[in-house]
mmCIF file of C-alpha atoms and ligand atoms in Angstrom:
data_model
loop_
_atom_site.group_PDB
_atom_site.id
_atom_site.type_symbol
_atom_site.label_atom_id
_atom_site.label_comp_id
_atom_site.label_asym_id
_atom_site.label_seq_id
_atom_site.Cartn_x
_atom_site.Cartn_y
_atom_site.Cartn_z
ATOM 1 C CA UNK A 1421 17.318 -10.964 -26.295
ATOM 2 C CA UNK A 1422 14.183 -8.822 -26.325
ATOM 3 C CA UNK A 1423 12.557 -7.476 -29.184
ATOM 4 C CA UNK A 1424 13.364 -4.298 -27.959
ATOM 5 C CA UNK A 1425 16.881 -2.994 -29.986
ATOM 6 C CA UNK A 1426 19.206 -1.423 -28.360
ATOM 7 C CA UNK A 1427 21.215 1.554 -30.772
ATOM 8 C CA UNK A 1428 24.605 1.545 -29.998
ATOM 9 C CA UNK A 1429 26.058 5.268 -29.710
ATOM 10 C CA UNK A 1430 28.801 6.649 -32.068
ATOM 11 C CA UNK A 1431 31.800 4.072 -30.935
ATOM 12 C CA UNK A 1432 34.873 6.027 -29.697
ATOM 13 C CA UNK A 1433 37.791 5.034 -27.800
ATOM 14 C CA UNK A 1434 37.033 6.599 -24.234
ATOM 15 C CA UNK A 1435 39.328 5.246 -21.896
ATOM 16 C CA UNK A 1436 41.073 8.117 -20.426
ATOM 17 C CA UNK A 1437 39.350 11.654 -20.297
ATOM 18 C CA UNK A 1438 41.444 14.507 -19.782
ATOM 19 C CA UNK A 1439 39.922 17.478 -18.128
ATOM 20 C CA UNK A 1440 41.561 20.691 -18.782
ATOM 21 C CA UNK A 1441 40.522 24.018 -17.529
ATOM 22 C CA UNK A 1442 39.079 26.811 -19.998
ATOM 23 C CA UNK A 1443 40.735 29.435 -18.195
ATOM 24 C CA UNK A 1444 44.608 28.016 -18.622
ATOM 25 C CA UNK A 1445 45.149 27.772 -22.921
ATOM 26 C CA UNK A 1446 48.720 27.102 -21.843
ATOM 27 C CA UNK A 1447 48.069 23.640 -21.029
ATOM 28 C CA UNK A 1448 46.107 23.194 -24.359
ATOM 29 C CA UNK A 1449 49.076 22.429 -26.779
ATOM 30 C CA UNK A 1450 50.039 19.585 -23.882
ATOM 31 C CA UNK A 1451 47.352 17.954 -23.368
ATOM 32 C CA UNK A 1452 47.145 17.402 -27.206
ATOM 33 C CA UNK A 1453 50.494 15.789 -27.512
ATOM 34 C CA UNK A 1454 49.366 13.596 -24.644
ATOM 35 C CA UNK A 1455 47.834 10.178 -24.971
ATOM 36 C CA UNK A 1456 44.174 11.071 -23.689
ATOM 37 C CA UNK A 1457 41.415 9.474 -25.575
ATOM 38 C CA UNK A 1458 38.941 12.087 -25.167
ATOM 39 C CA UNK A 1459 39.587 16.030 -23.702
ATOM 40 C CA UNK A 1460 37.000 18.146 -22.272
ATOM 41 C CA UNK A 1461 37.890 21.914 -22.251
ATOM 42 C CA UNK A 1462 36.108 22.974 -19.308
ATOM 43 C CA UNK A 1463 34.230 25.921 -18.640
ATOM 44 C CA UNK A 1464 31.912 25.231 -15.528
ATOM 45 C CA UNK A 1465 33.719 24.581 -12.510
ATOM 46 C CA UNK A 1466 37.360 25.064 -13.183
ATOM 47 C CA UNK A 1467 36.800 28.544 -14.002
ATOM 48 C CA UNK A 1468 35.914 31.477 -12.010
ATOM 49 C CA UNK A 1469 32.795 33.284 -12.471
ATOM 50 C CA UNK A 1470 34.679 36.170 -14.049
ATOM 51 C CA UNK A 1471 37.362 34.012 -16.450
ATOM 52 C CA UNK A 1472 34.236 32.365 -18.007
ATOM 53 C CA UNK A 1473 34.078 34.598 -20.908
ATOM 54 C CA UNK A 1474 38.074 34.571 -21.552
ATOM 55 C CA UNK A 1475 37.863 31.464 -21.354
ATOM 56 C CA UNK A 1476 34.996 30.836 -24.099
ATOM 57 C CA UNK A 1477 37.491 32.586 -26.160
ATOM 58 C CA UNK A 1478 40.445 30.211 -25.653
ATOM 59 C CA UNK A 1479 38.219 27.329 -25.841
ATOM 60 C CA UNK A 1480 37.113 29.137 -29.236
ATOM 61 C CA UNK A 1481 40.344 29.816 -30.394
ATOM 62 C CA UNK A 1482 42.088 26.840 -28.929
ATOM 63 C CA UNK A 1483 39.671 24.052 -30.965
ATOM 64 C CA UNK A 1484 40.352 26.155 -33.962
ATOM 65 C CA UNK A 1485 44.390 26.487 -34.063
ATOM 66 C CA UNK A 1486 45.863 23.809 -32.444
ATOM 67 C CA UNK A 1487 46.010 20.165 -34.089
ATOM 68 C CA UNK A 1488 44.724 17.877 -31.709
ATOM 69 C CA UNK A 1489 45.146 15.127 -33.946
ATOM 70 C CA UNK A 1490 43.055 12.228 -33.430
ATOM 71 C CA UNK A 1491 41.142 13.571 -30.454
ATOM 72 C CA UNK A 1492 37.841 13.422 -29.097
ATOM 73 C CA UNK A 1493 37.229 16.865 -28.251
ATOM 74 C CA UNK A 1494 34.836 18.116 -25.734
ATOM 75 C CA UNK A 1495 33.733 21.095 -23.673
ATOM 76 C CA UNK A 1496 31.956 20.691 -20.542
ATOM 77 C CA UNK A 1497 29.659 23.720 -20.698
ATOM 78 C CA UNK A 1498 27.772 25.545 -17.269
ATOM 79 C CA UNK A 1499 24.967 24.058 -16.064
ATOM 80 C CA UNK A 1500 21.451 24.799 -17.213
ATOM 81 C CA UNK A 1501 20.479 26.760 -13.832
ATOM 82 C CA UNK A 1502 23.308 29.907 -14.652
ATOM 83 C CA UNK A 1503 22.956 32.408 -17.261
ATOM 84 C CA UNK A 1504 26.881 31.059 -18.673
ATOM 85 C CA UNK A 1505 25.317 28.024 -20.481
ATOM 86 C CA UNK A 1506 23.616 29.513 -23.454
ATOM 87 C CA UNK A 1507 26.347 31.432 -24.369
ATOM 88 C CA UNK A 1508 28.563 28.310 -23.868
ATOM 89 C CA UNK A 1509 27.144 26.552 -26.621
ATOM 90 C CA UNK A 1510 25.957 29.312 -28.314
ATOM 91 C CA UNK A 1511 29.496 30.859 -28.884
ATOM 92 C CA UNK A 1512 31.450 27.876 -28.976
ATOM 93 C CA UNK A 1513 29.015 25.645 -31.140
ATOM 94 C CA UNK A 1514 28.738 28.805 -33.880
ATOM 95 C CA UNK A 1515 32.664 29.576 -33.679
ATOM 96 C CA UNK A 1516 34.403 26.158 -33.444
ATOM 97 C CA UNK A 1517 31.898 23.788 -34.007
ATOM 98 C CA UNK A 1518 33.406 22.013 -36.902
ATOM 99 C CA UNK A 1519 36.186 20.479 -34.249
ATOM 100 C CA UNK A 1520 33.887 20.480 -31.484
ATOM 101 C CA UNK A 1521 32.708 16.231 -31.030
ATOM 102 C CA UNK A 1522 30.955 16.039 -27.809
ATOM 103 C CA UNK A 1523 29.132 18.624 -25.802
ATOM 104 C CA UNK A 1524 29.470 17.437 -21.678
ATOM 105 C CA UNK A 1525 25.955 18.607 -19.797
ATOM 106 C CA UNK A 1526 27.226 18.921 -16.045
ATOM 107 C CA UNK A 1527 24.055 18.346 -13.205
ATOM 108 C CA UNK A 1528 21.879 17.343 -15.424
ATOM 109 C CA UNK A 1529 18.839 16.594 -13.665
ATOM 110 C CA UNK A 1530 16.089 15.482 -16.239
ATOM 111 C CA UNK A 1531 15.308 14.569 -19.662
ATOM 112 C CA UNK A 1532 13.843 17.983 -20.293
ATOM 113 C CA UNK A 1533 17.796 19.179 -19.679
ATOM 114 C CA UNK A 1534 18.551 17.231 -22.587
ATOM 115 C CA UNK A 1535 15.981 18.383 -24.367
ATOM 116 C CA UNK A 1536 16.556 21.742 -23.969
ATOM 117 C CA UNK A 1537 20.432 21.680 -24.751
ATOM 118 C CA UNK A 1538 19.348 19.475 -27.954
ATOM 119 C CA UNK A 1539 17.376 21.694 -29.017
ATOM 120 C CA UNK A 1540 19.556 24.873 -29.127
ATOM 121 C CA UNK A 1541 22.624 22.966 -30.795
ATOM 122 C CA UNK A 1542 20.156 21.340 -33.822
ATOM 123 C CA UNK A 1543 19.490 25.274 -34.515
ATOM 124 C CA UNK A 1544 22.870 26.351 -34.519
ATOM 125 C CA UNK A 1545 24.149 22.643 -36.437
ATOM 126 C CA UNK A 1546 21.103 23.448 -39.153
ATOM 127 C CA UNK A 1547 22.299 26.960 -39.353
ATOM 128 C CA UNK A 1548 25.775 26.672 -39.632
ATOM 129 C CA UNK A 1549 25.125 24.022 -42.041
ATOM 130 C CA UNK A 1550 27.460 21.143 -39.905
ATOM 131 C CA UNK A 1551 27.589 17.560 -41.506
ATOM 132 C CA UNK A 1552 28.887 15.922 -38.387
ATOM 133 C CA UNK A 1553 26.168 15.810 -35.062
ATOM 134 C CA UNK A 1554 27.663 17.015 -32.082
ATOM 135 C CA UNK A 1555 27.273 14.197 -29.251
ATOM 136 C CA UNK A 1556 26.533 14.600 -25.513
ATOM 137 C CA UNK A 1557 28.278 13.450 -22.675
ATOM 138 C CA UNK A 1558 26.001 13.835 -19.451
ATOM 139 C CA UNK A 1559 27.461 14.194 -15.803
ATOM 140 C CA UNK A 1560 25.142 12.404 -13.114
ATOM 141 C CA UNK A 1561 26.049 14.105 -10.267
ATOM 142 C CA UNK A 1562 23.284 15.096 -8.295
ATOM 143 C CA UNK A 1563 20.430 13.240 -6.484
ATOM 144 C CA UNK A 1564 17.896 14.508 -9.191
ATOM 145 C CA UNK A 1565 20.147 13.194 -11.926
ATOM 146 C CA UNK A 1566 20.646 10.024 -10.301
ATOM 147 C CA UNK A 1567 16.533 9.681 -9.876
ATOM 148 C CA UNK A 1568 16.081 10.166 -13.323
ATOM 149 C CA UNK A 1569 19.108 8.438 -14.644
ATOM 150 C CA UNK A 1570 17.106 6.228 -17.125
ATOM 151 C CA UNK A 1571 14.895 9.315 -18.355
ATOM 152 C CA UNK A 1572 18.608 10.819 -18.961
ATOM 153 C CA UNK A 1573 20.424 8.127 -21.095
ATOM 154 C CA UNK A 1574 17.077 8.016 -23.709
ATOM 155 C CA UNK A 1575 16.295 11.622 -23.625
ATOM 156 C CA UNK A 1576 18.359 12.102 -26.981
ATOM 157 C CA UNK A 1577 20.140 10.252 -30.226
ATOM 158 C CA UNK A 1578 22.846 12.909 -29.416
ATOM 159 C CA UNK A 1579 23.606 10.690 -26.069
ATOM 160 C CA UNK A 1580 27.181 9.050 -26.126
ATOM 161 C CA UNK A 1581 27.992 8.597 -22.409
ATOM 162 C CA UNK A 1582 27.116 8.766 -18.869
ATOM 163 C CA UNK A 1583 29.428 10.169 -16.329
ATOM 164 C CA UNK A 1584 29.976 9.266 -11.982
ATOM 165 C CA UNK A 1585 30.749 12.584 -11.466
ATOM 166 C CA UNK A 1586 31.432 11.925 -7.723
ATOM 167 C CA UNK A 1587 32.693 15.156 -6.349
ATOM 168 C CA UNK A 1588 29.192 16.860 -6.997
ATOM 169 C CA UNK A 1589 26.669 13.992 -6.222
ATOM 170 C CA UNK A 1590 28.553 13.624 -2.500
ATOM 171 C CA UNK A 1591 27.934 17.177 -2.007
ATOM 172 C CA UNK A 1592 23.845 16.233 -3.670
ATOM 173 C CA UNK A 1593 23.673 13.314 -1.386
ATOM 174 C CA UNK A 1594 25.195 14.861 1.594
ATOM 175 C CA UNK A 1595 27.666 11.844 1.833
ATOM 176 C CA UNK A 1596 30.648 12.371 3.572
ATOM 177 C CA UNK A 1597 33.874 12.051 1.883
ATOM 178 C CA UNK A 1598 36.948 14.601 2.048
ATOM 179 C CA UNK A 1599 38.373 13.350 -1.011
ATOM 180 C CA UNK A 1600 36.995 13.706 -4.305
ATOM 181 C CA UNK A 1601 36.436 9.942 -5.783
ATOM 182 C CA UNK A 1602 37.860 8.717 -2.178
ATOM 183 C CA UNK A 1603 36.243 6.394 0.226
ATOM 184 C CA UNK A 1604 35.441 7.177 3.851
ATOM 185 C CA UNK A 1605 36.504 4.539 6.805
ATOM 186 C CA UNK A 1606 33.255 4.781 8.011
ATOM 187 C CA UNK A 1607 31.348 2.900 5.742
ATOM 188 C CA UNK A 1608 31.590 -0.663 6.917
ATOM 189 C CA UNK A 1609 30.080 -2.797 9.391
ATOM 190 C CA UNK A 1610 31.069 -4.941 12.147
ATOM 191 C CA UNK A 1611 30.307 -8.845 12.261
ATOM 192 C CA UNK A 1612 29.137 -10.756 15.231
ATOM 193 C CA UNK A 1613 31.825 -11.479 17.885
ATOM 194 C CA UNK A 1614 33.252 -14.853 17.207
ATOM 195 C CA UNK A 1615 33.234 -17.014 20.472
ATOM 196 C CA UNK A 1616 36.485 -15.305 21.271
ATOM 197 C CA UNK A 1617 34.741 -12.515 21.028
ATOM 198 C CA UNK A 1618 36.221 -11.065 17.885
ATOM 199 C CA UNK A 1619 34.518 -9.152 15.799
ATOM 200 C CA UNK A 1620 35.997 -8.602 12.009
ATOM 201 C CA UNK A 1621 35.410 -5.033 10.077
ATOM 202 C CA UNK A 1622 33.336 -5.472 6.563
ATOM 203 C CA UNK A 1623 34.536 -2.593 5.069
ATOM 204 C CA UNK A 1624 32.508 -1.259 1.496
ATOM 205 C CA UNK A 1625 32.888 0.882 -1.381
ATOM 206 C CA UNK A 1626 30.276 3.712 -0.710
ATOM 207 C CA UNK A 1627 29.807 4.409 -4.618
ATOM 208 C CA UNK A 1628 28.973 1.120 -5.820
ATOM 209 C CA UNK A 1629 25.086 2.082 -5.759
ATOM 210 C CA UNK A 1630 25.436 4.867 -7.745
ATOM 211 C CA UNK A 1631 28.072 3.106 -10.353
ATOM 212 C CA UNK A 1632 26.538 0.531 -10.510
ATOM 213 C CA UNK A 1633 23.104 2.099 -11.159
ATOM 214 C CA UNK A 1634 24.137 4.655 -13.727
ATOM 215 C CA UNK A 1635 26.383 1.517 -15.811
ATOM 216 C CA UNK A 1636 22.658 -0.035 -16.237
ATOM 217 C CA UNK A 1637 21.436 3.081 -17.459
ATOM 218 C CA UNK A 1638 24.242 3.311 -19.910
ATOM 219 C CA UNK A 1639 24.326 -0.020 -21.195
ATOM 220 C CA UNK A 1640 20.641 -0.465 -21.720
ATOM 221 C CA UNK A 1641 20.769 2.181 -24.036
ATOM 222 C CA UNK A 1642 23.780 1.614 -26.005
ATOM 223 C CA UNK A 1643 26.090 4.447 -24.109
ATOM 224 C CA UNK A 1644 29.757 4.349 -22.559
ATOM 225 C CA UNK A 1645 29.568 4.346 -18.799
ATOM 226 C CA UNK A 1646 32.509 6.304 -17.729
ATOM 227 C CA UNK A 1647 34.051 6.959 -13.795
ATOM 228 C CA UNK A 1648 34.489 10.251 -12.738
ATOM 229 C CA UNK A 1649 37.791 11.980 -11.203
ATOM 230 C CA UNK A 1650 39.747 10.793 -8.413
ATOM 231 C CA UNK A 1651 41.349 14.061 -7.112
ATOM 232 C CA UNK A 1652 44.677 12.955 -5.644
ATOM 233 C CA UNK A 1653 46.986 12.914 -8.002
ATOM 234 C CA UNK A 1654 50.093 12.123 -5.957
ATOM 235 C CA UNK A 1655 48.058 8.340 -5.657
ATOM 236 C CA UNK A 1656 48.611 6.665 -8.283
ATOM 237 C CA UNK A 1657 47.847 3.062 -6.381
ATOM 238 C CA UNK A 1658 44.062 4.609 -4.837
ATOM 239 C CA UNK A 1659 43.431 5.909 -8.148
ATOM 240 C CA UNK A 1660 44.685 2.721 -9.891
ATOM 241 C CA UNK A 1661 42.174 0.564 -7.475
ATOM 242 C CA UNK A 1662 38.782 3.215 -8.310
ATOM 243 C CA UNK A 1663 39.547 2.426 -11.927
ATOM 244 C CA UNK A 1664 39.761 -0.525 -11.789
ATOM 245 C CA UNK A 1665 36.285 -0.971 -9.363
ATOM 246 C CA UNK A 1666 34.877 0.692 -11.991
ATOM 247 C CA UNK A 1667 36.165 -1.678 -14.955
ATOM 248 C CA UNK A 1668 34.867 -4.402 -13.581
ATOM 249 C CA UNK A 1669 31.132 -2.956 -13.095
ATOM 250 C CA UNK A 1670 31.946 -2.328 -16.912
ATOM 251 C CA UNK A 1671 32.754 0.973 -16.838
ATOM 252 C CA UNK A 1672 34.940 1.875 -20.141
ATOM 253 C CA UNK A 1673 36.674 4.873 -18.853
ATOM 254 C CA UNK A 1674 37.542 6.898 -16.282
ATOM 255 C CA UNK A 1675 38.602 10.836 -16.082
ATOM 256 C CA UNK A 1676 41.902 12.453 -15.318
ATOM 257 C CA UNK A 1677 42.440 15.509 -13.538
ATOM 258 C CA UNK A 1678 46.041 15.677 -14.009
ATOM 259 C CA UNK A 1679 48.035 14.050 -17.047
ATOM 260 C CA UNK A 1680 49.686 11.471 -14.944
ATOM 261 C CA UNK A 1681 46.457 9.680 -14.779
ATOM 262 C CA UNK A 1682 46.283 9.377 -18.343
ATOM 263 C CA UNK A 1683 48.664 6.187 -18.447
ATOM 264 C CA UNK A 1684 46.963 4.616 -15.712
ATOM 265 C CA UNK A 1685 43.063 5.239 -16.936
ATOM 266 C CA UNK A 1686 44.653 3.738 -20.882
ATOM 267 C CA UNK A 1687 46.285 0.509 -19.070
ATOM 268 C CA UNK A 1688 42.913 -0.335 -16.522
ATOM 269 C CA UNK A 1689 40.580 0.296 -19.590
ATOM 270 C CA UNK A 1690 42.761 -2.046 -21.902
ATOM 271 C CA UNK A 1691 41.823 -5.495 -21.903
ATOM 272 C CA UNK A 1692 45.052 -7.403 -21.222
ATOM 273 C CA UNK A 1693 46.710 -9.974 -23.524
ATOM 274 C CA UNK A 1694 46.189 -12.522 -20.820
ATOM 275 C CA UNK A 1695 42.375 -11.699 -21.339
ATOM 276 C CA UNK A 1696 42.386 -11.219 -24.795
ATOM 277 C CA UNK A 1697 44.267 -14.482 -25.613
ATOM 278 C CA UNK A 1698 41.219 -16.471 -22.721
ATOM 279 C CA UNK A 1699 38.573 -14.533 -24.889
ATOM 280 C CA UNK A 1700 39.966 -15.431 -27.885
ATOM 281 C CA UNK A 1701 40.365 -19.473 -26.671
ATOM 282 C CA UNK A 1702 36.650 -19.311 -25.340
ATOM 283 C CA UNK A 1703 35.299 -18.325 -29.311
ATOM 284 C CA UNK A 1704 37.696 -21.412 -30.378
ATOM 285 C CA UNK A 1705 35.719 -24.021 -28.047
ATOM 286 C CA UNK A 1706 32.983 -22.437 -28.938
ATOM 287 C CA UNK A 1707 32.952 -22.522 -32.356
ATOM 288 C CA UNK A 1708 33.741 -26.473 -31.926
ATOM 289 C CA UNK A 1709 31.430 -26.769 -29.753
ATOM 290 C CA UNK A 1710 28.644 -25.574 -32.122
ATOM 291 C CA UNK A 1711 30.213 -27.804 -34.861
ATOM 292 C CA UNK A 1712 29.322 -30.794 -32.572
ATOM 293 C CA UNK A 1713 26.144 -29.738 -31.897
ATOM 294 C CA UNK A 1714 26.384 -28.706 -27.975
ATOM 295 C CA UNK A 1715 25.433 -25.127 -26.609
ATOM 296 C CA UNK A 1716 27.412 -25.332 -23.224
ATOM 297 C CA UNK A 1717 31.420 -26.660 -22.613
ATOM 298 C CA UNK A 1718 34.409 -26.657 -20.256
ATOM 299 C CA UNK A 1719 37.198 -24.919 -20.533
ATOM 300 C CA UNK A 1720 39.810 -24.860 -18.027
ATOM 301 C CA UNK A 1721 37.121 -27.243 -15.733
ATOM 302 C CA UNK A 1722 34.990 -24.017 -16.123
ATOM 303 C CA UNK A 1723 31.387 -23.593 -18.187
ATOM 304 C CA UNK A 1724 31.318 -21.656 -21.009
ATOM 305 C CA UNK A 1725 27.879 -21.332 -23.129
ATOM 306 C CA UNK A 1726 26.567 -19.007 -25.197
ATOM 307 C CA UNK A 1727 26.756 -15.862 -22.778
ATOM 308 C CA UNK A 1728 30.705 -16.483 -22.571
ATOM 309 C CA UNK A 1729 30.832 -15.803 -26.382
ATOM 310 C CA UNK A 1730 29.276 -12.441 -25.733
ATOM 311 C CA UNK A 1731 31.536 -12.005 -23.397
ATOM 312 C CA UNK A 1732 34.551 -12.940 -25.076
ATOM 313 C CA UNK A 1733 33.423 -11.322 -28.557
ATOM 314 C CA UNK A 1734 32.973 -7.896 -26.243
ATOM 315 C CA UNK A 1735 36.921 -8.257 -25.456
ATOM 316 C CA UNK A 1736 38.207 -9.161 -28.765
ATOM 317 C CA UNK A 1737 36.011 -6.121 -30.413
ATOM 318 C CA UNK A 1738 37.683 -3.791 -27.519
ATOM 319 C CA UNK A 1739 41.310 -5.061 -28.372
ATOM 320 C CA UNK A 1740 41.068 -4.889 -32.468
ATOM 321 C CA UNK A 1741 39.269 -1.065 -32.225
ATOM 322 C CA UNK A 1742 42.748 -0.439 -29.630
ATOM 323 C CA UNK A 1743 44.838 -1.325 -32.549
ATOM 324 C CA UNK A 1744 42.748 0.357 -35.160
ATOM 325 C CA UNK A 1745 43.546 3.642 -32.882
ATOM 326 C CA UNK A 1746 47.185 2.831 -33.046
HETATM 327 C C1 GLV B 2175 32.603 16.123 -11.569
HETATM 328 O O1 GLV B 2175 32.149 17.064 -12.155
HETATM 329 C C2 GLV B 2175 32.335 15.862 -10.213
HETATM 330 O O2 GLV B 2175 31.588 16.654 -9.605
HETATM 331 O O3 GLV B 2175 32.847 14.863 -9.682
HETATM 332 MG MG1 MG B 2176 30.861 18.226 -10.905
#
């Protein structure tokens, strides 16, 4: 390892994030009965220009009243270039802070955006006298934010997690999708004819960059990398496949626009007892390995060293915090 430690944020079970609009307190009591890990009550850009203060006032009111149990609890405030975002956290911090866990920055751009949000939330924790420190959950979603991606994820001890937030950094980037979180056809490329003269299609997953880049950021310092939305809701299968992409890259969660994604986001993000039984196998040959002296084994007819305990340790912490959570 380097000498260089890496602080591990606040741990919290983040596999499914529920995003529920500011503007529509009907679907509050719901989506705390449901089986999201984390909510964000959203007031950027689910909510018209003219519900934004209504809906600060459900938001307030909503955090305060209902028993969400459990729950992470976020808001996802306006960005720092409109004049909604002060009041975002300055109302909702002051008025319903106590139940408020994570604050989600949307376009965040640079460290200074951090900064700046950090800033006003320390006054109003200090002044309100809070114990617990309000977290921050940071959409990269633009080109800018994606640039300074690293900057981002060590701008503040407040950080928790990083965010695709794919809808917004295709409309940053220009690319061209139709569907938020969807692919296009378009990216792939064709091989060589074959000497019949056919030529196969080597089709891609246009966000793997930009996942990919943003898990680094997370990871090397200490925060959840999380996937974005997938907007249609009536597909479960495309939306079970992006979650999955994204598991793999080691992404730990993934949003949901619409409850029935909860279920599918909690089962992708759950190691399975297939994997957790292998993990837990790979720390018993390990361990007798390292009774007889060697570093490196087979299992299976596969290698396993000392990077496969890390591995498998990873898993087995995942599984036991599940069952902590109930
Ligand atoms: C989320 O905010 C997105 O733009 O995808
Ligand atoms: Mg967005």
């Amino acid at each position: 390892m380097s000498f260089h430690p890496i602080d591990q944020a606040t741990a919290r079970l983040n596999r499914s994030e529920l995003a529920v609009p500011g503007s529509q307190p009907q679907m509050f009591e719901k989506a705390a009965k449901s089986d999201a890990d984390v909510i964000f009550l959203d007031l950027e850009d689910a909510v018209a220009p003219d519900e934004k203060e209504q809906a600060r006032k459900n938001i307030v009111k909503g955090l305060n009243d209902i028993d969400w149990g459990s729950k992470t609890m976020s808001i996802r405030i306006n960005g720092l270039d409109t004049h909604f975002m002060y009041r975002d956290v300055v109302d909702v911090v002051e008025q319903a802070g106590e139940r408020l866990d994570l604050i989600m920055i949307p376009k965040v751009g640079t460290a200074a955006d951090v900064y700046a949000v950090d800033m006003m939330v320390t006054q109003i924790e200090q002044a309100k006298g809070y114990k617990k420190r309000i977290g921050f959950e940071h959409i990269i979603e633009t080109a800018l934010g994606m640039q300074n991606v690293s900057e981002i994820a060590a701008a503040s001890r407040r950080n928790e997690s990083l965010h695709f937030g794919v809808a917004d950094y295709a409309a940053s980037t220009r690319a061209r999708t139709t569907i938020i979180g969807g692919v296009n056809e378009d990216y792939a490329v064709l091989t060589d004819p074959d000497s019949a003269g056919n030529r196969a299609v080597h089709w891609g997953d246009m966000w793997h960059y930009a996942l990919a880049r943003m898990v680094v950021a997370a990871r090397a310092n200490g925060l959840r990398p999380i996937d974005g939305p997938f907007g249609d809701f009536s597909d479960p299968d495309g939306y079970v496949a992006a979650a999955k992409r994204a598991a793999v890259l080691g992404c730990e969660g993934k949003w949901a626009i619409h409850p029935s994604q909860i279920a599918l986001a909690n089962q992708v993000m759950s190691p399975s007892e297939a994997e957790v039984a292998r993990a837990e196998r790979i720390l018993k040959a390990m361990a007798e390995a390292d009774a007889a002296g060697k570093g490196a084994v087979s299992l299976d007819g596969r290698l396993i060293d000392y990077a496969s305990i890390r591995q498998a340790e990873n898993l087995v912490a995942k599984h036991a915090s599940l069952h902590t959570a109930g």
